[in-house]
Coordinates of C-alpha atoms in Angstrom, one line a residue:
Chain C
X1 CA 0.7 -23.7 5.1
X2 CA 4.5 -22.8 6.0
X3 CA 4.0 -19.5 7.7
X4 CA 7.5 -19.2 6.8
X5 CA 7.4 -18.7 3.4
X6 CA 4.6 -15.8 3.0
X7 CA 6.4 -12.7 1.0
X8 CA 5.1 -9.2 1.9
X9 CA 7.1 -8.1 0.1
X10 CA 5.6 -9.9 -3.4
X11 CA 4.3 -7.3 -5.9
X12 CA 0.3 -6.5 -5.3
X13 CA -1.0 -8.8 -7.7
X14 CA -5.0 -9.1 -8.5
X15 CA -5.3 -12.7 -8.9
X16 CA -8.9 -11.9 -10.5
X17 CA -12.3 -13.1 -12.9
X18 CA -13.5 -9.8 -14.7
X19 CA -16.2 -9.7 -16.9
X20 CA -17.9 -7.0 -19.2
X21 CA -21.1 -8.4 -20.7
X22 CA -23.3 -6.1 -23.6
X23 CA -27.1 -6.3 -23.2
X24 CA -29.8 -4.9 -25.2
X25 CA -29.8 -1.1 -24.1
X26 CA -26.2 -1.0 -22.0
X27 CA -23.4 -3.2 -20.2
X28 CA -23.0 -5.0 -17.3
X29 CA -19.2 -5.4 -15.7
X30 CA -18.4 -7.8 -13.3
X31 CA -15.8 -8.5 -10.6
X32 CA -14.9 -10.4 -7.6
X33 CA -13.1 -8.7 -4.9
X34 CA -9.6 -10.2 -3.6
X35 CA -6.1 -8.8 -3.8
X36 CA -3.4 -11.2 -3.2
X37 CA 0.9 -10.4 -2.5
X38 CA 1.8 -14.0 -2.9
X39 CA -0.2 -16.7 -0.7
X40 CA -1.4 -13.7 1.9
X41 CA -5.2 -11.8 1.2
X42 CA -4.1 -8.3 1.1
X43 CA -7.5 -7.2 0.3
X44 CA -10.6 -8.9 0.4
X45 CA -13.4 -6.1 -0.2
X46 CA -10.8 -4.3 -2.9
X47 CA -13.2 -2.2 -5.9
X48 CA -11.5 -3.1 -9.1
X49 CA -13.8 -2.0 -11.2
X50 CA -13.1 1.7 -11.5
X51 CA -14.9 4.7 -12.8
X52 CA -12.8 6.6 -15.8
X53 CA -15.7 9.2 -16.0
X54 CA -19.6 9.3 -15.5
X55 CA -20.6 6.8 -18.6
X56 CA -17.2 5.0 -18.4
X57 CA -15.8 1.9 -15.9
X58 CA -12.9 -0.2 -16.2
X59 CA -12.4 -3.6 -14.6
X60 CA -8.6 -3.8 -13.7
X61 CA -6.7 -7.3 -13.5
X62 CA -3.1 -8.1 -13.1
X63 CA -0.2 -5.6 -10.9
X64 CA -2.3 -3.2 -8.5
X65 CA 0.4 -0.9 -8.8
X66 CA 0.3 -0.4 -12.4
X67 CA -3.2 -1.1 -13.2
X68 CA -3.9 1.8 -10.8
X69 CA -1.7 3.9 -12.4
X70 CA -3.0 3.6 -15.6
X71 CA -6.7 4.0 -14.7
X72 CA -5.2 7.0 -13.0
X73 CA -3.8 8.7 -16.3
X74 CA -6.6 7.6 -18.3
X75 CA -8.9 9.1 -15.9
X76 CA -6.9 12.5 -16.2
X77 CA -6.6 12.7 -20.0
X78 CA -10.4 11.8 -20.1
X79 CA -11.3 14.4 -17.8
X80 CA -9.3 16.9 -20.3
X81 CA -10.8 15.6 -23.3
X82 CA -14.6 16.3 -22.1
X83 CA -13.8 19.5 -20.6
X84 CA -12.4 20.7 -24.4
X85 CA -15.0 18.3 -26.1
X86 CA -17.7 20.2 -24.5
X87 CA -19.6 16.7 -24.3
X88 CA -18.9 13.1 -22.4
X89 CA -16.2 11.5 -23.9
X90 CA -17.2 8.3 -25.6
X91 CA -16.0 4.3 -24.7
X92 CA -13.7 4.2 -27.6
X93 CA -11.8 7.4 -27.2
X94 CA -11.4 5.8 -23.5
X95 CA -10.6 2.6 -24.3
X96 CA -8.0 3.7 -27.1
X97 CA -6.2 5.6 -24.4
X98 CA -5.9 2.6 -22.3
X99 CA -4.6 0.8 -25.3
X100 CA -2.2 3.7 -25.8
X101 CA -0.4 3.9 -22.7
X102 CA -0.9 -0.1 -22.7
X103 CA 0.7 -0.6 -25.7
X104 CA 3.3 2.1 -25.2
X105 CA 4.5 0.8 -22.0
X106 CA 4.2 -2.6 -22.5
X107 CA 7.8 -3.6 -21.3
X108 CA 6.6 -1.6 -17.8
X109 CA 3.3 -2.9 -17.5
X110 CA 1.8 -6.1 -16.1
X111 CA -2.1 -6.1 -16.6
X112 CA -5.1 -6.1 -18.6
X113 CA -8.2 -4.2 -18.3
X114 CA -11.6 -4.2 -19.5
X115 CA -13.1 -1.4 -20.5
X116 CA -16.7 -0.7 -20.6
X117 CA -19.3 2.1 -21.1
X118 CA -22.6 3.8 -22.9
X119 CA -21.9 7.2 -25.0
X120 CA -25.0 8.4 -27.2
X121 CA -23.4 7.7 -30.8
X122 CA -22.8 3.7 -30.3
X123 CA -24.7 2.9 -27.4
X124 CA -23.4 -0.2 -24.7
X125 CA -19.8 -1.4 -25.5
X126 CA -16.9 -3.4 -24.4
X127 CA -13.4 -3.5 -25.1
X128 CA -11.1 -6.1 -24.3
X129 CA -7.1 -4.3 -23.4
X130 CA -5.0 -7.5 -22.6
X131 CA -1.3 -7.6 -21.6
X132 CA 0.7 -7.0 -24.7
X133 CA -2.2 -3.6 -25.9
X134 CA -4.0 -4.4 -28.3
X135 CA -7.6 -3.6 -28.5
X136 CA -10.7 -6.2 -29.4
X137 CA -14.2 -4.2 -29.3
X138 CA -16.4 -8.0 -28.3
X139 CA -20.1 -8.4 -27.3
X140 CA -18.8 -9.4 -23.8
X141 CA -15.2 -9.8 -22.6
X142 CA -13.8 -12.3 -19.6
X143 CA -10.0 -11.7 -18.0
X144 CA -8.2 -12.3 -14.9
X145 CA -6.9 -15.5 -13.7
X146 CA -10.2 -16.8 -13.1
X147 CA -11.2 -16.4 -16.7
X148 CA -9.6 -19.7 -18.0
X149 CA -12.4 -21.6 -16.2
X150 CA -14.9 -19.1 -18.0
X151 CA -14.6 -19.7 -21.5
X152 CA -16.9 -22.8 -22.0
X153 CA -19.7 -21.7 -19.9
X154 CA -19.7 -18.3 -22.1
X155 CA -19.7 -19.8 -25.5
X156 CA -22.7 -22.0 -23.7
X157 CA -24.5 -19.7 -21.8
X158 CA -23.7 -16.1 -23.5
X159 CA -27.2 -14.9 -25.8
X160 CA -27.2 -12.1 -28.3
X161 CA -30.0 -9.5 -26.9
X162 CA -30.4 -10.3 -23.0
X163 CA -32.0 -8.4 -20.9
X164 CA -30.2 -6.3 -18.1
X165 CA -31.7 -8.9 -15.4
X166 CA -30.1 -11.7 -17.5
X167 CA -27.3 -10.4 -18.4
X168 CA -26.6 -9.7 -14.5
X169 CA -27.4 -12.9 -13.3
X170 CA -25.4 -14.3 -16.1
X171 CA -22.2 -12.0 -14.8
X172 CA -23.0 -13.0 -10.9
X173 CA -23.3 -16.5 -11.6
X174 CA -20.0 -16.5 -14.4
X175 CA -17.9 -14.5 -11.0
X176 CA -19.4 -17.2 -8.2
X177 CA -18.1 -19.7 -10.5
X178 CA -14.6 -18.9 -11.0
X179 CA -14.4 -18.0 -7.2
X180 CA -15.2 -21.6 -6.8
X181 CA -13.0 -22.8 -8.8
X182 CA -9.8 -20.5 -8.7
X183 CA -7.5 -19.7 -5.7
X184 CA -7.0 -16.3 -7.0
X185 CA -10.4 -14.8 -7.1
X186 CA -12.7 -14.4 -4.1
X187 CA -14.6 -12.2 -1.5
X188 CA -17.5 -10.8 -3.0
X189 CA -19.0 -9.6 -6.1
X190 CA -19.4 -6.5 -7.6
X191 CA -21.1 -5.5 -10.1
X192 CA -21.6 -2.2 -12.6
X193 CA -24.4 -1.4 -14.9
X194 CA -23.8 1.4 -17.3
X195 CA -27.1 2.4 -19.7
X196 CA -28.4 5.4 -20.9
X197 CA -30.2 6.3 -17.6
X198 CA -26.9 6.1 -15.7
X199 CA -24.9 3.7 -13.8
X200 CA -26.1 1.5 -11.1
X201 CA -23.6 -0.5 -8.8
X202 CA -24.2 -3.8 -6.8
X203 CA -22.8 -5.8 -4.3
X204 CA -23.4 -9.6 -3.9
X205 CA -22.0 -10.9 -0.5
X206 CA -19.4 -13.8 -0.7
X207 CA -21.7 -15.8 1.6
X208 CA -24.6 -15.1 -0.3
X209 CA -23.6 -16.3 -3.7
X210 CA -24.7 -19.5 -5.1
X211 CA -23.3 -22.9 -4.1
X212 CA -21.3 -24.9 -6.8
X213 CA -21.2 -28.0 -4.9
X214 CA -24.3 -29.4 -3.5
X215 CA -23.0 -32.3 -2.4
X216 CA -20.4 -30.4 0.2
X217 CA -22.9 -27.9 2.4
X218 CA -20.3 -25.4 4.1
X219 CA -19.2 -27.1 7.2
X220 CA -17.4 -25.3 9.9
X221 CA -16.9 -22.3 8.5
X222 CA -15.8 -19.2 10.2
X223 CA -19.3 -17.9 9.8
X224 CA -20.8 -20.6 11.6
X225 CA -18.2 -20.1 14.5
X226 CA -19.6 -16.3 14.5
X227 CA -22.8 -16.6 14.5
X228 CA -23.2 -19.2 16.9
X229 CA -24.1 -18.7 20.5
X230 CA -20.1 -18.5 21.7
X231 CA -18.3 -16.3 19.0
X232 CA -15.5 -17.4 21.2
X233 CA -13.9 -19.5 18.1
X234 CA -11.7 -21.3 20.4
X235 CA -14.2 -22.6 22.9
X236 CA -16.1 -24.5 20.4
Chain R
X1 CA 49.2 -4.2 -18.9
X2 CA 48.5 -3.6 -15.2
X3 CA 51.4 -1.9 -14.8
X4 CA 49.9 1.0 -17.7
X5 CA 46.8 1.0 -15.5
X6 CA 48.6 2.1 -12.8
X7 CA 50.7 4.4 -13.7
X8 CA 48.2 6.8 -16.1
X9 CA 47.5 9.8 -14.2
X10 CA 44.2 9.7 -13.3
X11 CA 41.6 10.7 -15.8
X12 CA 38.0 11.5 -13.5
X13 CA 35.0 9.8 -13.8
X14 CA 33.1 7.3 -11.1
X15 CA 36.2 4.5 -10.2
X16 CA 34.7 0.7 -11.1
X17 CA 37.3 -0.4 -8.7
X18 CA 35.0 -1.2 -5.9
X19 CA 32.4 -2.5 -7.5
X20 CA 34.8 -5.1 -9.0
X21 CA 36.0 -5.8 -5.3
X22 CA 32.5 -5.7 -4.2
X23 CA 32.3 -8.4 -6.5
X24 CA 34.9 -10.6 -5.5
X25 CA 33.7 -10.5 -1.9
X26 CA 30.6 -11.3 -2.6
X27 CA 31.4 -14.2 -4.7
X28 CA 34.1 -15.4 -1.8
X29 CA 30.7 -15.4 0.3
X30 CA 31.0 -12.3 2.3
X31 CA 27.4 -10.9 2.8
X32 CA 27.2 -7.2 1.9
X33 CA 26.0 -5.3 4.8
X34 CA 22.4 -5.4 5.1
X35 CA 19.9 -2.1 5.6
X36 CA 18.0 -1.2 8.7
X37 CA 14.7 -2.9 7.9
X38 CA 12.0 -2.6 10.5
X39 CA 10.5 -5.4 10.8
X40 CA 7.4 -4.0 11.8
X41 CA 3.7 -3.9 13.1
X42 CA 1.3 -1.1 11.7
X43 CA -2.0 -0.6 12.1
X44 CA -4.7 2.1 11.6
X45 CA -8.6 2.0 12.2
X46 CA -11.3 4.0 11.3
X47 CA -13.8 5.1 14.4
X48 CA -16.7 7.1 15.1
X49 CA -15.4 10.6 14.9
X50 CA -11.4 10.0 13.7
X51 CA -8.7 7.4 12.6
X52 CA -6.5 5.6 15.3
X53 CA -2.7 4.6 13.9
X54 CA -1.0 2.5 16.2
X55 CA 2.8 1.0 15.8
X56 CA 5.8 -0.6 17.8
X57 CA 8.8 0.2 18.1
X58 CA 11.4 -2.0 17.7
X59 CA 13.7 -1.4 14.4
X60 CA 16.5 -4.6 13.3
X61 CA 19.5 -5.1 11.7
X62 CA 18.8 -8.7 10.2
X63 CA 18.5 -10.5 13.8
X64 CA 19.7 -7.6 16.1
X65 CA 17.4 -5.3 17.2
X66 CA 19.5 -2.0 16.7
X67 CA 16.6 0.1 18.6
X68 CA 14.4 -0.8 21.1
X69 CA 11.9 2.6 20.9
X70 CA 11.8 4.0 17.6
X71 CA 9.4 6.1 16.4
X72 CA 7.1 4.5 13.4
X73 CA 4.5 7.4 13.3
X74 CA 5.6 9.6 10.8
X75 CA 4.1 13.7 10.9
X76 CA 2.8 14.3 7.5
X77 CA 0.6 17.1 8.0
X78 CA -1.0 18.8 11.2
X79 CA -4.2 16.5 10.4
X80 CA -2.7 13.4 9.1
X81 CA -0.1 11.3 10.0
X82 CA 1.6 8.0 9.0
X83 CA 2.9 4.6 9.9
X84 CA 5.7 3.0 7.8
X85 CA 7.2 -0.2 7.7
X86 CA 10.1 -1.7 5.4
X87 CA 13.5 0.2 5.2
X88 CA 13.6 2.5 8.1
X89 CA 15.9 5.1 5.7
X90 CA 13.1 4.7 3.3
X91 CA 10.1 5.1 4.9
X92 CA 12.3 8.1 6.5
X93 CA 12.9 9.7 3.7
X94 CA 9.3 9.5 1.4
X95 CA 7.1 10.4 4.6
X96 CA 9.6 14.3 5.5
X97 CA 9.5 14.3 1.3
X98 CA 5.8 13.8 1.2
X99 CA 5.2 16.2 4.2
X100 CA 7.5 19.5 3.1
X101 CA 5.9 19.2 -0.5
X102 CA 2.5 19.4 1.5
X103 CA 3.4 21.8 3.5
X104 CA 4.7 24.0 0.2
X105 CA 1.2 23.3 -1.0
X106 CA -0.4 25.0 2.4
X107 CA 1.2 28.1 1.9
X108 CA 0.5 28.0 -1.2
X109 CA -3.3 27.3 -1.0
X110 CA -4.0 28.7 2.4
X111 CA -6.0 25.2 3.2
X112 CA -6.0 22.3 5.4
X113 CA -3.8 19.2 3.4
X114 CA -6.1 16.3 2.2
X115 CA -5.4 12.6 3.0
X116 CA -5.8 12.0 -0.7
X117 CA -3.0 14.5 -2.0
X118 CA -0.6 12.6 0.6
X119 CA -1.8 9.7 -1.3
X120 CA -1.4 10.6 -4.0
X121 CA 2.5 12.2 -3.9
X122 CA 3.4 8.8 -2.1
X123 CA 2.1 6.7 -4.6
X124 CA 3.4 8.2 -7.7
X125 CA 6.7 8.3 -5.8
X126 CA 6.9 4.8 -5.3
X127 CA 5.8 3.7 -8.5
X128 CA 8.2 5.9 -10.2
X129 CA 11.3 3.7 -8.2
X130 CA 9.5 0.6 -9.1
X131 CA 9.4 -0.8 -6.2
X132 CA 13.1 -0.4 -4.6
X133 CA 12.4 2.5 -2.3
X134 CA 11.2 -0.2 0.2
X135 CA 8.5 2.0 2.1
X136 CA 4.9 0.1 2.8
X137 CA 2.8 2.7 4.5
X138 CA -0.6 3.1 6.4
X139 CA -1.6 6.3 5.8
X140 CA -4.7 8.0 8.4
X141 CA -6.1 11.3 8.6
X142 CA -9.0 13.3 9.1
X143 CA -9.8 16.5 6.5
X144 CA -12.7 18.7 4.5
X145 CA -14.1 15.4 3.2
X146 CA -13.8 13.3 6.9
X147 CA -11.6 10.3 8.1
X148 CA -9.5 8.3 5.5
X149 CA -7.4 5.4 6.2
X150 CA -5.2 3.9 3.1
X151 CA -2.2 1.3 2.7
X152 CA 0.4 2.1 0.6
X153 CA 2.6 -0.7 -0.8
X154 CA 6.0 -0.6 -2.2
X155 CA 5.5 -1.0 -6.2
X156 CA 3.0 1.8 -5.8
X157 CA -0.5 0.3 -5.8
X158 CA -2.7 1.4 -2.6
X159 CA -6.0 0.4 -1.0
X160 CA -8.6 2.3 0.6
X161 CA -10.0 0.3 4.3
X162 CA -11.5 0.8 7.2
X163 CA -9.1 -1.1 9.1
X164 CA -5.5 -1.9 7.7
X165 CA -2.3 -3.7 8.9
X166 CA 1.1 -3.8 7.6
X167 CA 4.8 -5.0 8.2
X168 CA 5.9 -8.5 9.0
X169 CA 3.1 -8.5 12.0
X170 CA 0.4 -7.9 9.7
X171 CA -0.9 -11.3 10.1
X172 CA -1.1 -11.4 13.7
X173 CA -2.6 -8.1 13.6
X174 CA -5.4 -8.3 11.3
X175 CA -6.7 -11.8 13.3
X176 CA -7.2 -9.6 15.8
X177 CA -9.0 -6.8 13.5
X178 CA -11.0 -9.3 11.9
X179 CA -11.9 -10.8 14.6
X180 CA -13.0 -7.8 16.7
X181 CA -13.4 -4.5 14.4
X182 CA -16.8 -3.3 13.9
X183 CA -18.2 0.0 12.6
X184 CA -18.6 3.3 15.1
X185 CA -16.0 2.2 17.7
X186 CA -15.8 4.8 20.4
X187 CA -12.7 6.2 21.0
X188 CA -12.0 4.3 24.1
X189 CA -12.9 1.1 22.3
X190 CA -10.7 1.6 19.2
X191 CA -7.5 2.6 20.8
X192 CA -7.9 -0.6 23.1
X193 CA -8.5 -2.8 20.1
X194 CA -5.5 -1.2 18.3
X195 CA -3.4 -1.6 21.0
X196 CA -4.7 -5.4 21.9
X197 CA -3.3 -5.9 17.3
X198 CA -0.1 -4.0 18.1
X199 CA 0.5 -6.5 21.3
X200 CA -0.5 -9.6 19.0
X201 CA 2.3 -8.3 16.6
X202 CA 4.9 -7.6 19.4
X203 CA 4.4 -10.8 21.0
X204 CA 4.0 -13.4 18.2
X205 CA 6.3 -11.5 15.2
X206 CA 10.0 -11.5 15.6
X207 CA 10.5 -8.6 13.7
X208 CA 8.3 -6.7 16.5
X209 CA 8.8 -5.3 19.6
X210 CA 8.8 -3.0 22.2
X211 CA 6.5 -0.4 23.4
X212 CA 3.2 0.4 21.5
X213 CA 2.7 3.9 20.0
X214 CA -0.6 5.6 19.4
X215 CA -1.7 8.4 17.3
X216 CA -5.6 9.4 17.5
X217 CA -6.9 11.7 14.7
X218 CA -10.0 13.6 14.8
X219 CA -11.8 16.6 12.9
X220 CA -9.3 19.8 14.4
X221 CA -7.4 17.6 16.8
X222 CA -4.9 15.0 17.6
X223 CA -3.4 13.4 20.2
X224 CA 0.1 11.6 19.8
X225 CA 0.8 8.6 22.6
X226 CA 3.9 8.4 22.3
X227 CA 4.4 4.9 24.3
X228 CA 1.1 4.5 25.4
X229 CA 1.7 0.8 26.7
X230 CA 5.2 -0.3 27.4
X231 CA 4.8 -4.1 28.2
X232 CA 8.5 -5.1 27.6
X233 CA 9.9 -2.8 30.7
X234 CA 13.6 -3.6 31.0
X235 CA 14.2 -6.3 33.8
X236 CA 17.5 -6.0 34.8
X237 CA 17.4 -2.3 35.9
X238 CA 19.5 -1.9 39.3
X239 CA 17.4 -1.1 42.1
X240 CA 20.4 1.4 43.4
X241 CA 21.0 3.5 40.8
X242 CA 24.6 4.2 39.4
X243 CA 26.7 5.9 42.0
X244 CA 30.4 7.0 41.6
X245 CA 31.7 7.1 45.2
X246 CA 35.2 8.9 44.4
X247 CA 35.8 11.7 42.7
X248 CA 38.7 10.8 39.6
X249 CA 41.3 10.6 41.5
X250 CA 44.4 13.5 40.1
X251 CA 47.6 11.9 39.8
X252 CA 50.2 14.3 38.3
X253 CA 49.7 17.8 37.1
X254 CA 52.2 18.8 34.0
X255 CA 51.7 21.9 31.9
X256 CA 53.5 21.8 28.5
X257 CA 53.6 25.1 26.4
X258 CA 52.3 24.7 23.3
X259 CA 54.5 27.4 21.7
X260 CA 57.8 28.0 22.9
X261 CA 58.5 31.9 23.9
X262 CA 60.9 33.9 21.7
X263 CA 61.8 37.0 22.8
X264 CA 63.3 39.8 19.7
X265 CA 65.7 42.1 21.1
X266 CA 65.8 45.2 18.7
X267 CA 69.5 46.6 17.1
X268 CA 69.9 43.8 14.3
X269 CA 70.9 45.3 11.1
X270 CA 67.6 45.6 8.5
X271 CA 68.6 43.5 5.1
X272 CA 69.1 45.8 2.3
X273 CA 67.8 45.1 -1.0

């Protein structure tokens, strides 16, 4: 790599897979963990699935900046809305927020988000936001960079009525996939699970995700140079 | 047609004139001058009971270094405090911003500032300019809800870490970091390993330099090094030091009035109306 050539100064770009999945009782949102300004890893741990209000998440793809901003807002007007509601706002009245300052701004704005949630009236549901604002309510939702390897294994492997176990095995294994596969996404993966007995978040470490190709064992790696006897990684 | 131009008396309004010549340079290849950009190492760590900022100090005109000990740790509050890198008028400028409006909120609130309202104004402030207020931050304190760290990028967006790096060094510096960080550092420990990233930025980037300054934060305390490792020391320092054997020598002496006297002798005649 020309060392030259890295830009710090490139806008913080999420280079990302998101997922939202439904299940029978809740949903299950998905994400892998790396923010990129050009070819440099800016951050590899980063959370980009974000928390709009107790029943509400959103998984943020696209310009940091501005996806930050907007969760940021939408947070805010959310926070209003339950206060005068008397009662937790619901996924749609968060989602069509999103869309609104989406779709409002869309000259200014460079992302898409996935918005996700369980309110009493409707139960588990996802909405799709993409770039140009519109809204798609979907049984389960894919975006980021690392979603164009995605689409076939959903159509394949996505079920009407899974349980929360499947449907969180099916998001880890979807995220470990496009990590494999695209430059963009990597790190870890976390997860969200949103029901009507709360939210649960996990964590899946990047070296503990499933292997795509058998037939190349890791070989080399910095984590072998760590955790062997000199952590020296020169003097191997 | 020119000649109309001319001659019109002028009418206010901003002049176009320079822009146009501005243009014409420009196009004739004649660079515009450039800003002071610090090319820069940052870095800030959390530790057991704080957060440790650490910069160095060298600031650049394109390849000159036009200062050889600036100061990159910005006062935001009496509990936090900030590194910035990018253009040194910018940086500047949206850290003593930043730090007045929190100090407007003190007085107002009667409490300690939190690292998250300095977030907070910074971020929204860059995001409003879109990027062009060229000002990427690492942002540490210690408040009501414990140590924070945070970077801060230009167009806005900002990350929450337990160690961070910025500026054209970043590289070099977070090898080191993530190579060598680990959680509940001792004090000792962390400002040796944010000293050991500074030195891997000064030494291998060309846009850093210098001396390395520290800042340790902890609850109802800090402590700013201000050059706490100078391992550039100038080498071509006389060992006599600068002596002026004569006095200035006074050649001539000449005192000219500044007003010459006049002296009114009373008895003229008084002008009648």
């Amino acid at each position: 790599m020309d060392l030259g050539k890295v830009n710090l100064d490139a806008p913080h770009s999420m280079g990302t897979t998101i997922i939202g999945v439904t299940y029978n009782g809740g949903v299950v949102l998905g994400a892998d963990s790396r923010t990129s300004t050009g070819v440099y890893v800016a951050n590899r741990a980063s959370d980009k699935i974000t928390q709009l209000t107790d029943n509400v998440f959103v998984c943020r793809s696209g310009s940091a900046a501005d996806s930050q901003i907007v969760s940021d807002y939408v947070r805010y007007f959310l926070h209003q809305h339950t206060i005068q509601l008397g009662q937790p706002a619901t996924v749609k009245v968060a989602a069509n927020l999103v869309r609104l300052l989406a779709y409002n701004n869309k000259n200014m704005l460079q992302t898409g988000m996935i918005v996700g949630g369980w309110d009493k009236y409707e139960g588990g549901k996802i909405y799709g936001v993409p770039l140009g604002g519109t809204i798609i309510e979907q049984p389960f939702s894919i975006g980021g960079s690392g979603s164009s390897y995605l689409y076939g294994f959903f159509d394949q492997a996505w079920k009407e009525g899974m349980t929360k176990d499947e449907a969180e095995q099916l998001v880890v294994k979807a995220v470990s996939l496009a990590i494999a596969r695209d430059g963009a996404s990597g790190g870890v993966v976390r997860t969200v699970i949103i029901n009507s007995e709360g939210v649960t978040r996990n964590f899946y470490p990047g070296d503990k995700l499933p292997l795509w190709h058998e037939e190349l064992e890791p070989h080399n790696s910095l984590l072998d140079i760590l955790n062997s006897t000199s952590p020296e990684p020169m003097n191997i | 047609m020119s000649q109309v131009a001319v001659e019109a008396p002028p009418k206010g309004g901003f002049s176009f004139d320079l822009c146009r010549r501005n243009g014409m340079l420009s196009k004739k290849g004649v660079p515009p001058p450039s800003y002071r950009k610090t090319g820069t190492t940052i870095v800030g760590l959390i530790f057991q009971d704080g957060v440790i900022l650490g910069a160095d100090t060298r600031a650049t005109e394109g390849p000159i270094v036009c200062d050889k000990n600036c100061e990159k740790i910005h006062y935001m509050a009496p509990n936090i405090y900030c590194c910035g890198a990018g253009t040194a008028a910018d940086t500047e400028a949206v850290t003593d911003m930043v730090s007045s409006q929190l100090q407007l909120h003190r007085y107002h609130t009667g409490r300690e500032s939190r690292v998250v309202t300095a977030l907070t104004l910074l971020k929204s402030h860059l995001f409003k300019y879109q990027g062009h207020v060229q000002a990427a931050l690492v942002l540490g304190g210690v408040d009501a809800n414990g140590p924070h760290l945070h970077t801060i990028y230009p167009h806005g967006s900002t990350d929450t870490l337990p160690f961070a790096t910025m500026g054209s060094g970043s590289l070099a510096a977070m090898s080191v970091f993530e190579s060598k960080y680990r959680e509940g550092l001792t004090k000792e420990e962390g400002i040796k390993l944010v000293c050991e990233a500074i030195c891997s930025g000064i030494f291998n980037d060309l846009g850093s330099g210098s001396n390395v300054d520290v800042c340790v934060i902890t609850k109802g305390q800090k402590e700013y090094l201000r050059n706490h490792q100078l391992p550039n020391p100038r080498t071509y320092v006389s060992s006599k030091r600068f002596s002026f054997p004569k006095k200035t020598e006074v050649l001539l002496t000449r005192i000219t009035p500044l007003k010459e006297m006049v002296e009114v002798i009373g008895g003229g005649d008084i002008m009648e109306e």
